[in-house]
JSON list of C-alpha atoms in Angstrom, two decimals:
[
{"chain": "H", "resi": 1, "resn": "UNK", "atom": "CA", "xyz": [9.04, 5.50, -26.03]},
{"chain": "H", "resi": 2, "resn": "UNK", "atom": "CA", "xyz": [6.11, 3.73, -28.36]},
{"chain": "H", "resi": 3, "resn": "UNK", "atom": "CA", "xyz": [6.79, 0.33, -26.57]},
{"chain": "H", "resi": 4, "resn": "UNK", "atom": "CA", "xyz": [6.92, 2.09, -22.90]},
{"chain": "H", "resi": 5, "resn": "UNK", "atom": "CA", "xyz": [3.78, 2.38, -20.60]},
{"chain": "H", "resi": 6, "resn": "UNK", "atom": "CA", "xyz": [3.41, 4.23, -17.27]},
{"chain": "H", "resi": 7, "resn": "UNK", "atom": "CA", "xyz": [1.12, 2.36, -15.12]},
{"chain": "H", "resi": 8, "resn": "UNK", "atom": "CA", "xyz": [-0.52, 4.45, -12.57]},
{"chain": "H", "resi": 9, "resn": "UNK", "atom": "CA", "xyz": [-1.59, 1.56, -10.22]},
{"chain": "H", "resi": 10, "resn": "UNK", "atom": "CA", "xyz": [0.55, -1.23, -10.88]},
{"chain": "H", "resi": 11, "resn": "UNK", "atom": "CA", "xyz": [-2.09, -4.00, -10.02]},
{"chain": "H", "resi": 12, "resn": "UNK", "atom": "CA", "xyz": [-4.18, -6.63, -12.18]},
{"chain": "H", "resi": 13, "resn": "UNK", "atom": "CA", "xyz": [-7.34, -4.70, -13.00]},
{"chain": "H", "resi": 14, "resn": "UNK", "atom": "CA", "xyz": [-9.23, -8.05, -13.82]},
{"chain": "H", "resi": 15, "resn": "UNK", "atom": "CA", "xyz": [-7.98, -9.52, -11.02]},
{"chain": "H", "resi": 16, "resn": "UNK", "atom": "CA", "xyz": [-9.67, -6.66, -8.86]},
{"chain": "H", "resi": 17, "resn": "UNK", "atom": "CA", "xyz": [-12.82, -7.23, -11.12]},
{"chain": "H", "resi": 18, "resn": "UNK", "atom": "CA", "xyz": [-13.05, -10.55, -10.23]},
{"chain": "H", "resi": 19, "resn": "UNK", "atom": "CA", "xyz": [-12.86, -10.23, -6.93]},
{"chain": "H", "resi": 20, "resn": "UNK", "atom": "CA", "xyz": [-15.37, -7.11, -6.61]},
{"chain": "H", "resi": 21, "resn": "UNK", "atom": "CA", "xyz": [-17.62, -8.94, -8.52]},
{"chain": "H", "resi": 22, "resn": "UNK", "atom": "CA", "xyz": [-17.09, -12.57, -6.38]},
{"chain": "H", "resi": 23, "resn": "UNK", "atom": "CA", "xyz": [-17.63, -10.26, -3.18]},
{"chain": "H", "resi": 24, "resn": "UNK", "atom": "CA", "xyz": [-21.02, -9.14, -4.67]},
{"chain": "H", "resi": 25, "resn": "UNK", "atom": "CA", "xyz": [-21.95, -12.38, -5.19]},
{"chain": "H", "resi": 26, "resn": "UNK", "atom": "CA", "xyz": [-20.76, -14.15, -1.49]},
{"chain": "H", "resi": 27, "resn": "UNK", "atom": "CA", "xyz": [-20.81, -10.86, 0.36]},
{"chain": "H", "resi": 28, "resn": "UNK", "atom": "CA", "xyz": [-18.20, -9.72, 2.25]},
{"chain": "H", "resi": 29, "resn": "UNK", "atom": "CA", "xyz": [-16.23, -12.65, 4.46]},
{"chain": "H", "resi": 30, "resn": "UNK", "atom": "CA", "xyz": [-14.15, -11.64, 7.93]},
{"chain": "H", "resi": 31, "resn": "UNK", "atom": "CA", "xyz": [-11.28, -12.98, 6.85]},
{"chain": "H", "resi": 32, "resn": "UNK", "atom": "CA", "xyz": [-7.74, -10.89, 8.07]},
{"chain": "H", "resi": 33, "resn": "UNK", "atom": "CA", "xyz": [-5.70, -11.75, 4.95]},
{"chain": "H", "resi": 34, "resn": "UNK", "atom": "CA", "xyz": [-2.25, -11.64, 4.48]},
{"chain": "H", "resi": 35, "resn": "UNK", "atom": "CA", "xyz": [-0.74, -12.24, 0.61]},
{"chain": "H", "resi": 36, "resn": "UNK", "atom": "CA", "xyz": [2.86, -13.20, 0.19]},
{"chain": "H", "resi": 37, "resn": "UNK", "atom": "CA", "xyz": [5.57, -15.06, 0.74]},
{"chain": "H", "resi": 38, "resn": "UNK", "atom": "CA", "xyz": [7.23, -15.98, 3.85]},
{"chain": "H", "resi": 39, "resn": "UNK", "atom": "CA", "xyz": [10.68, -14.04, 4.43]},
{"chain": "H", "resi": 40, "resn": "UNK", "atom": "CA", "xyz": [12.23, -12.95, 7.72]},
{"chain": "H", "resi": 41, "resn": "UNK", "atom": "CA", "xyz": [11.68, -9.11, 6.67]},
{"chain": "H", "resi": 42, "resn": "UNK", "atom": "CA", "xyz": [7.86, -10.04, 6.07]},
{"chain": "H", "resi": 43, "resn": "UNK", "atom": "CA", "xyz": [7.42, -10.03, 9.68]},
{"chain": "H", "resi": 44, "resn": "UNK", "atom": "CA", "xyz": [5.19, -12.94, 9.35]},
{"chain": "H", "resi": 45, "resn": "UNK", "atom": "CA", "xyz": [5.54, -14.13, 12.82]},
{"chain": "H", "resi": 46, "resn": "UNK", "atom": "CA", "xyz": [4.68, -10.85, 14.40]},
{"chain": "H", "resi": 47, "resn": "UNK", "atom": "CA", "xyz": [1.70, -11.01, 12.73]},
{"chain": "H", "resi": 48, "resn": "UNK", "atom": "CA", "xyz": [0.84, -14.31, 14.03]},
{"chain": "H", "resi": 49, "resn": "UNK", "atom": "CA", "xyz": [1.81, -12.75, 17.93]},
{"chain": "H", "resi": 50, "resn": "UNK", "atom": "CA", "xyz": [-0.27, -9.57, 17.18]},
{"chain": "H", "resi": 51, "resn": "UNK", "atom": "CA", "xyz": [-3.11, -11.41, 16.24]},
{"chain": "H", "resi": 52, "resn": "UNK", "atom": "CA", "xyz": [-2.85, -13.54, 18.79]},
{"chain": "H", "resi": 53, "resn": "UNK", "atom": "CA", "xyz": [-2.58, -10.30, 21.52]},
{"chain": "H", "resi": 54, "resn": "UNK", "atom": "CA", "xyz": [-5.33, -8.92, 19.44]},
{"chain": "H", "resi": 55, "resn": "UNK", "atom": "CA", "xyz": [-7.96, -10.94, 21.10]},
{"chain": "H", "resi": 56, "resn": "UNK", "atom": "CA", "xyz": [-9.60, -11.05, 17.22]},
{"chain": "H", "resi": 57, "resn": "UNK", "atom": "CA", "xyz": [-9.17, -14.67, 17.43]},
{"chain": "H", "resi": 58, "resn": "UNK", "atom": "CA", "xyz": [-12.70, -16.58, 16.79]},
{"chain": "H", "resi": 59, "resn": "UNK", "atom": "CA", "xyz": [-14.27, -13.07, 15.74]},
{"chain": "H", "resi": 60, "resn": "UNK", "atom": "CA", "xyz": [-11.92, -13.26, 12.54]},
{"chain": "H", "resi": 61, "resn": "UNK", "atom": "CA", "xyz": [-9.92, -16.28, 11.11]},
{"chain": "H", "resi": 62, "resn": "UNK", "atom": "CA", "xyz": [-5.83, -14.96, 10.14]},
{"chain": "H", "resi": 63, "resn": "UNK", "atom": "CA", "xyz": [-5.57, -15.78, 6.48]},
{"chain": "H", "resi": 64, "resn": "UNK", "atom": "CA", "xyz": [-1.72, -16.59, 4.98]},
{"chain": "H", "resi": 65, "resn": "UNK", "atom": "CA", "xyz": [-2.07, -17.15, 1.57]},
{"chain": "H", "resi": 66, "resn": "UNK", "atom": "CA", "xyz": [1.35, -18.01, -0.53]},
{"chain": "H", "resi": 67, "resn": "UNK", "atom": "CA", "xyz": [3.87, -19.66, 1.50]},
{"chain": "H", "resi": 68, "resn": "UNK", "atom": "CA", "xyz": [5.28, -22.80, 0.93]},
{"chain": "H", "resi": 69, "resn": "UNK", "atom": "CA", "xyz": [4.69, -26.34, 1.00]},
{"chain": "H", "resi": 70, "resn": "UNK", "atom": "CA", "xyz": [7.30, -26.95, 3.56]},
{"chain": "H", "resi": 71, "resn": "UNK", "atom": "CA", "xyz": [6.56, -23.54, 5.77]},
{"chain": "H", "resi": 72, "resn": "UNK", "atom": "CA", "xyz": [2.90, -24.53, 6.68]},
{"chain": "H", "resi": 73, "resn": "UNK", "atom": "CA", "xyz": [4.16, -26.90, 9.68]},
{"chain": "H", "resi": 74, "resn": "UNK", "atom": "CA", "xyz": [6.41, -23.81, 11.03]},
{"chain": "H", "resi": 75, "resn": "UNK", "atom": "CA", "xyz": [3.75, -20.96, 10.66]},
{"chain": "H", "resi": 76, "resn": "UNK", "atom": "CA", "xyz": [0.71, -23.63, 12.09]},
{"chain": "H", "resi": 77, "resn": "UNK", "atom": "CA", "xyz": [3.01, -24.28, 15.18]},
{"chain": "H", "resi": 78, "resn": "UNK", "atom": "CA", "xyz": [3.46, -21.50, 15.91]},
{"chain": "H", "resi": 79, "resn": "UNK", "atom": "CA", "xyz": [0.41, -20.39, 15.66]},
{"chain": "H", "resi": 80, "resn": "UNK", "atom": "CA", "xyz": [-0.39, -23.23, 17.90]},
{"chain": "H", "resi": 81, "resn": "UNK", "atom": "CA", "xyz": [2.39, -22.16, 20.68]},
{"chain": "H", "resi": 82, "resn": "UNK", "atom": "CA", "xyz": [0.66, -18.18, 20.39]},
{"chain": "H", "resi": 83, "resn": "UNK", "atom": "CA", "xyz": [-2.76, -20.28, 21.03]},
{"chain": "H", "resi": 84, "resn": "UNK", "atom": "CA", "xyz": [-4.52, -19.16, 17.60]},
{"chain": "H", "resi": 85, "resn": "UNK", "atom": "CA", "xyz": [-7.53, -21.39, 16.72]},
{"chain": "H", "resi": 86, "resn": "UNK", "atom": "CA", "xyz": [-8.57, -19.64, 13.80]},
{"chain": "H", "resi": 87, "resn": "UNK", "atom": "CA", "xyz": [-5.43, -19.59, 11.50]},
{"chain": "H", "resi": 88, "resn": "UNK", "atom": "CA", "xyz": [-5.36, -20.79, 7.69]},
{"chain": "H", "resi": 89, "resn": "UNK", "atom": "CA", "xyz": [-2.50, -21.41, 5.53]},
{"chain": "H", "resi": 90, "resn": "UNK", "atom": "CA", "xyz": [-3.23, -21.91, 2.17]},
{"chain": "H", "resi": 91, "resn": "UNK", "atom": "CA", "xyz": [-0.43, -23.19, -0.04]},
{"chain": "H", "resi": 92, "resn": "UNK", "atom": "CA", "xyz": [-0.16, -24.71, -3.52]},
{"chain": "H", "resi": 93, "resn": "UNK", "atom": "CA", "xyz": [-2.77, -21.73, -4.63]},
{"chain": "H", "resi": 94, "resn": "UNK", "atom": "CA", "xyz": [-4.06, -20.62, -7.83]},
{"chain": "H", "resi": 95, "resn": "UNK", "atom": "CA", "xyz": [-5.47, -17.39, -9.13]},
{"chain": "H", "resi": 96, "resn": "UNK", "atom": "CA", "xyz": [-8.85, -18.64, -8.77]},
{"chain": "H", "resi": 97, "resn": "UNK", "atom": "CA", "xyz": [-8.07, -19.20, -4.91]},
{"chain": "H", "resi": 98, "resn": "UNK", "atom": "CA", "xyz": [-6.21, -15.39, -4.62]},
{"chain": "H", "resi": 99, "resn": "UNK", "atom": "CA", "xyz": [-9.84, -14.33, -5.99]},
{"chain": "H", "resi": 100, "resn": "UNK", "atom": "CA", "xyz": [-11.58, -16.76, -3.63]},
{"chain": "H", "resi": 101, "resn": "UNK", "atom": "CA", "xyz": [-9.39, -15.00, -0.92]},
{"chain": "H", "resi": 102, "resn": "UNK", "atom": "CA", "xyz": [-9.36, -11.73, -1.38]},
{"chain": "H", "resi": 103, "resn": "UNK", "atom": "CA", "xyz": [-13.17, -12.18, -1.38]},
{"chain": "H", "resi": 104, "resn": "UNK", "atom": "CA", "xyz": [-13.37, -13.93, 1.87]},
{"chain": "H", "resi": 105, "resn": "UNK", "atom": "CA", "xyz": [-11.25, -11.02, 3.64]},
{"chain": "H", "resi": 106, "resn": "UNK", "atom": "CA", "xyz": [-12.74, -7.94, 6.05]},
{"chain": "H", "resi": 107, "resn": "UNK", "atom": "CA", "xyz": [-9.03, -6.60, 5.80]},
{"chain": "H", "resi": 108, "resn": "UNK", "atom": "CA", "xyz": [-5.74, -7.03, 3.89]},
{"chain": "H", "resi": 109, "resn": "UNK", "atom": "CA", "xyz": [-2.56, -6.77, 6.16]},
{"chain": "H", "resi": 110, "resn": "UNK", "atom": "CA", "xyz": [1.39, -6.28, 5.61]},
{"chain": "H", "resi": 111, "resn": "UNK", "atom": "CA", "xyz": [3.36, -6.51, 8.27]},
{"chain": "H", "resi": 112, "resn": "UNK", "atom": "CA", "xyz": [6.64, -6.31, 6.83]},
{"chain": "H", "resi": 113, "resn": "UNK", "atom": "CA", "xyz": [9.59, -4.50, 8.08]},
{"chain": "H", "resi": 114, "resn": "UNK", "atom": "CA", "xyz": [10.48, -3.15, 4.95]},
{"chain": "H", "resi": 115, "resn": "UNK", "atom": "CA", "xyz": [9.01, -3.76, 1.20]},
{"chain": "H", "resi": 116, "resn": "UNK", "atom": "CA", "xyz": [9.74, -2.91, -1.96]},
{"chain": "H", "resi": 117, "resn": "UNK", "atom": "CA", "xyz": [6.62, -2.89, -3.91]},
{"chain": "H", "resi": 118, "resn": "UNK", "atom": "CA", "xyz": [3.51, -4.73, -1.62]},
{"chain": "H", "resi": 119, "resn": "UNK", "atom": "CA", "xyz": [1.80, -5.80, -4.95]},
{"chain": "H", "resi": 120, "resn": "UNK", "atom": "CA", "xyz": [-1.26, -7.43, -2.14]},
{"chain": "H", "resi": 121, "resn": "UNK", "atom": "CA", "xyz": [-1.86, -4.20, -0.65]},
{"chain": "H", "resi": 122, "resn": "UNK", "atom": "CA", "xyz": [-1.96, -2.57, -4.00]},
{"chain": "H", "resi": 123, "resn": "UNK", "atom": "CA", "xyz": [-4.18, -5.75, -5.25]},
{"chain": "H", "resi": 124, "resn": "UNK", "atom": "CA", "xyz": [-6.28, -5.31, -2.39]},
{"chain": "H", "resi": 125, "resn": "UNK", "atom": "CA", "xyz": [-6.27, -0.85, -2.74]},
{"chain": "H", "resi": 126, "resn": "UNK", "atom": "CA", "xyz": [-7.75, -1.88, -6.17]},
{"chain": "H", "resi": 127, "resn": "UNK", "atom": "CA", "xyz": [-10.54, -3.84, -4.85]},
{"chain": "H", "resi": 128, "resn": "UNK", "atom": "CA", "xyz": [-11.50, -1.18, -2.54]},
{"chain": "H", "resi": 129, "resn": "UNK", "atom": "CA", "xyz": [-10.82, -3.15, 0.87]},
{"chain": "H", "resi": 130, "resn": "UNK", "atom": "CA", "xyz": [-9.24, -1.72, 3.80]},
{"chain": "H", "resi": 131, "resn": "UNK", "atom": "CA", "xyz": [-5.16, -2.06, 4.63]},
{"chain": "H", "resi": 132, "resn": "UNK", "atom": "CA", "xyz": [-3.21, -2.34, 7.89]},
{"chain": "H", "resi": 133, "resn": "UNK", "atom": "CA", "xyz": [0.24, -2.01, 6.87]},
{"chain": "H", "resi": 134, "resn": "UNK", "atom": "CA", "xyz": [3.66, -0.95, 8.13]},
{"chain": "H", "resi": 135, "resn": "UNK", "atom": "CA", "xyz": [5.31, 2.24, 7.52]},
{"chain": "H", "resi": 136, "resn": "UNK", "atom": "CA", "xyz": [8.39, 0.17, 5.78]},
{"chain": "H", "resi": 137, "resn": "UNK", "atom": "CA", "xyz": [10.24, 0.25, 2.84]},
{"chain": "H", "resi": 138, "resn": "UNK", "atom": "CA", "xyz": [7.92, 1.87, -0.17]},
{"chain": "H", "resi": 139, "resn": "UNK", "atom": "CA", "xyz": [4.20, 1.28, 1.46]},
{"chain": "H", "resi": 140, "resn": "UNK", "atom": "CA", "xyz": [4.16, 5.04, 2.76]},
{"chain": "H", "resi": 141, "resn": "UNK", "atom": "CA", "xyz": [3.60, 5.79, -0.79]},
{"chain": "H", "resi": 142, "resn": "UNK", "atom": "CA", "xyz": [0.92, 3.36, -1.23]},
{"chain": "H", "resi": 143, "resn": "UNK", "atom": "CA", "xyz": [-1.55, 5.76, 0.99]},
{"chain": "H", "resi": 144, "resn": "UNK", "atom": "CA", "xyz": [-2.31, 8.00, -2.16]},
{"chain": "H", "resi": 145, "resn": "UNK", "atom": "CA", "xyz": [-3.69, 5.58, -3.96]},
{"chain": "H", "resi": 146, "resn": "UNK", "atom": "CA", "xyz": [-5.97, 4.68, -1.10]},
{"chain": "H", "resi": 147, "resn": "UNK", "atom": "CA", "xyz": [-9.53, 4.71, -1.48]},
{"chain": "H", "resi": 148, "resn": "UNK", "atom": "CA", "xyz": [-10.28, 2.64, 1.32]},
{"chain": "H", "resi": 149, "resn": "UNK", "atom": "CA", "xyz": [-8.99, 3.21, 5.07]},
{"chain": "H", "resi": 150, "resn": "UNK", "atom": "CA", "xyz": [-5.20, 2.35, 4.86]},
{"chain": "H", "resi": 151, "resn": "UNK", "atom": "CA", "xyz": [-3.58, 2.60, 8.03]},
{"chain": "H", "resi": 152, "resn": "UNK", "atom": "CA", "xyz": [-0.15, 2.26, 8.75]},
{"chain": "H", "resi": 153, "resn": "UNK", "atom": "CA", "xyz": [1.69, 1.39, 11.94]},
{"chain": "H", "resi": 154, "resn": "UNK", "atom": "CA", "xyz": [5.67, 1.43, 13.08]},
{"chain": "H", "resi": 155, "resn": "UNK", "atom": "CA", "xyz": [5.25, -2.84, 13.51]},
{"chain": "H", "resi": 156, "resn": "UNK", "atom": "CA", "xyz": [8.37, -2.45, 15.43]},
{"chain": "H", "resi": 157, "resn": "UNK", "atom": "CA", "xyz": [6.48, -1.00, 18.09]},
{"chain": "H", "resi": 158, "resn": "UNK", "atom": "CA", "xyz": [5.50, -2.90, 21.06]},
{"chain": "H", "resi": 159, "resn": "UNK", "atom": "CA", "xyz": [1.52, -4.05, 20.36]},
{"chain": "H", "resi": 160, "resn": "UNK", "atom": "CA", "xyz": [1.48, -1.47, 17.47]},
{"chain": "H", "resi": 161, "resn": "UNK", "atom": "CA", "xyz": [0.26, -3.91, 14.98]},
{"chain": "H", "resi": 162, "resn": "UNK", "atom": "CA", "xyz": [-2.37, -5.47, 17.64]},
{"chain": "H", "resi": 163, "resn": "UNK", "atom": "CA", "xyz": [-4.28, -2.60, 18.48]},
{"chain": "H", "resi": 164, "resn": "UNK", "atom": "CA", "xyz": [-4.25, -1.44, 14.52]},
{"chain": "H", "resi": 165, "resn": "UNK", "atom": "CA", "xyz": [-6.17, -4.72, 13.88]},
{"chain": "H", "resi": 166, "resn": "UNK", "atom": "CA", "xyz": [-8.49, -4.14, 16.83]},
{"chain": "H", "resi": 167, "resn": "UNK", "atom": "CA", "xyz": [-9.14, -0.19, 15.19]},
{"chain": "H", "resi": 168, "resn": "UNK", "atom": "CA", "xyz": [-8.97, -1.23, 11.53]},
{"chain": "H", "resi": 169, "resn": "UNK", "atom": "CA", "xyz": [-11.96, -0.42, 9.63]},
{"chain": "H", "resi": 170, "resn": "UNK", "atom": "CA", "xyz": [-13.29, -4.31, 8.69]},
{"chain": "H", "resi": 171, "resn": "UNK", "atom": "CA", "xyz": [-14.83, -3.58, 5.51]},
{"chain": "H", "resi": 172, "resn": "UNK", "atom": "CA", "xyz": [-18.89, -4.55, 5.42]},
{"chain": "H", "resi": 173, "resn": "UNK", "atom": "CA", "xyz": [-20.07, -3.61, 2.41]},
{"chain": "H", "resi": 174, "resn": "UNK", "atom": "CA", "xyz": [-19.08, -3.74, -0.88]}
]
């Protein structure tokens, strides 16, 4: 019990300092960020088609931070083939660029079918931005620590995810 802590928000508090303090100093971007890897059950690509139905496109820029190397070509033809002009996918990244991102971003998003943890939208719930996320896998439980709008959406459903970008609450102030 003496080497055992409970964590109540399992996140990187300086990481979250950094980046409130980097969004002080830049303001507030209008980035829609998404943090992770790519995975089938990530739902990656239906974020690429919602944002793409969203009509957000050249108002916002879609942010994928983490993939790999070799899964930029894949994700930037797509995006390509769903017409997106503002899409970003940052690979080879450092914890200097997840700061750099998470500052640059109106909104986090997770789109996955089902998760496990979502260690971005609790990164981004302890920065104090606003989350569109699915209702999959362990993010329901995500909403109490909330301090910002968090909004979650069945991504299963037709244009679900699309119109919860369109309604999400950009943040605009720090």
């Amino acid at each position: 019990p003496g080497r055992i802590r409970r964590l109540q928000l399992p996140i990187d508090a300086t990481l979250a300092e950094r980046v409130r303090r980097r969004r002080t100093e830049t303001g507030i971007g209008t980035d829609i960020l998404y943090v992770g890897r790519i995975a089938d059950h990530k739902n990656v690509d239906g974020l690429l088609g919602a944002f793409a139905a969203s009509g957000l496109d050249g108002e916002r820029q879609l942010r994928v931070f983490g993939p790999r190397r070799d899964q930029r070509p894949g994700l930037l033809s797509l995006g390509r083939q769903l017409g997106i002009r503002h899409l970003d996918i940052a690979t080879d990244t450092t914890d200097d660029d997840l700061v750099d991102a998470y500052a640059a971003a109106a909104l986090v998003v997770q789109p996955s079918f089902t998760e496990g943890w979502g260690l971005s939208t609790f990164e981004a719930i302890a920065c104090g931005m606003p989350v569109v996320s699915s209702n999959g896998g362990a993010l329901p439980e995500q909403v109490a620590y909330a301090r910002s709008p968090f909004e979650q959406v069945d991504v299963r459903a037709a244009g679900a995810l699309a119109k919860a970008l369109v309604d999400a609450p950009f943040a605009s102030s720090v």
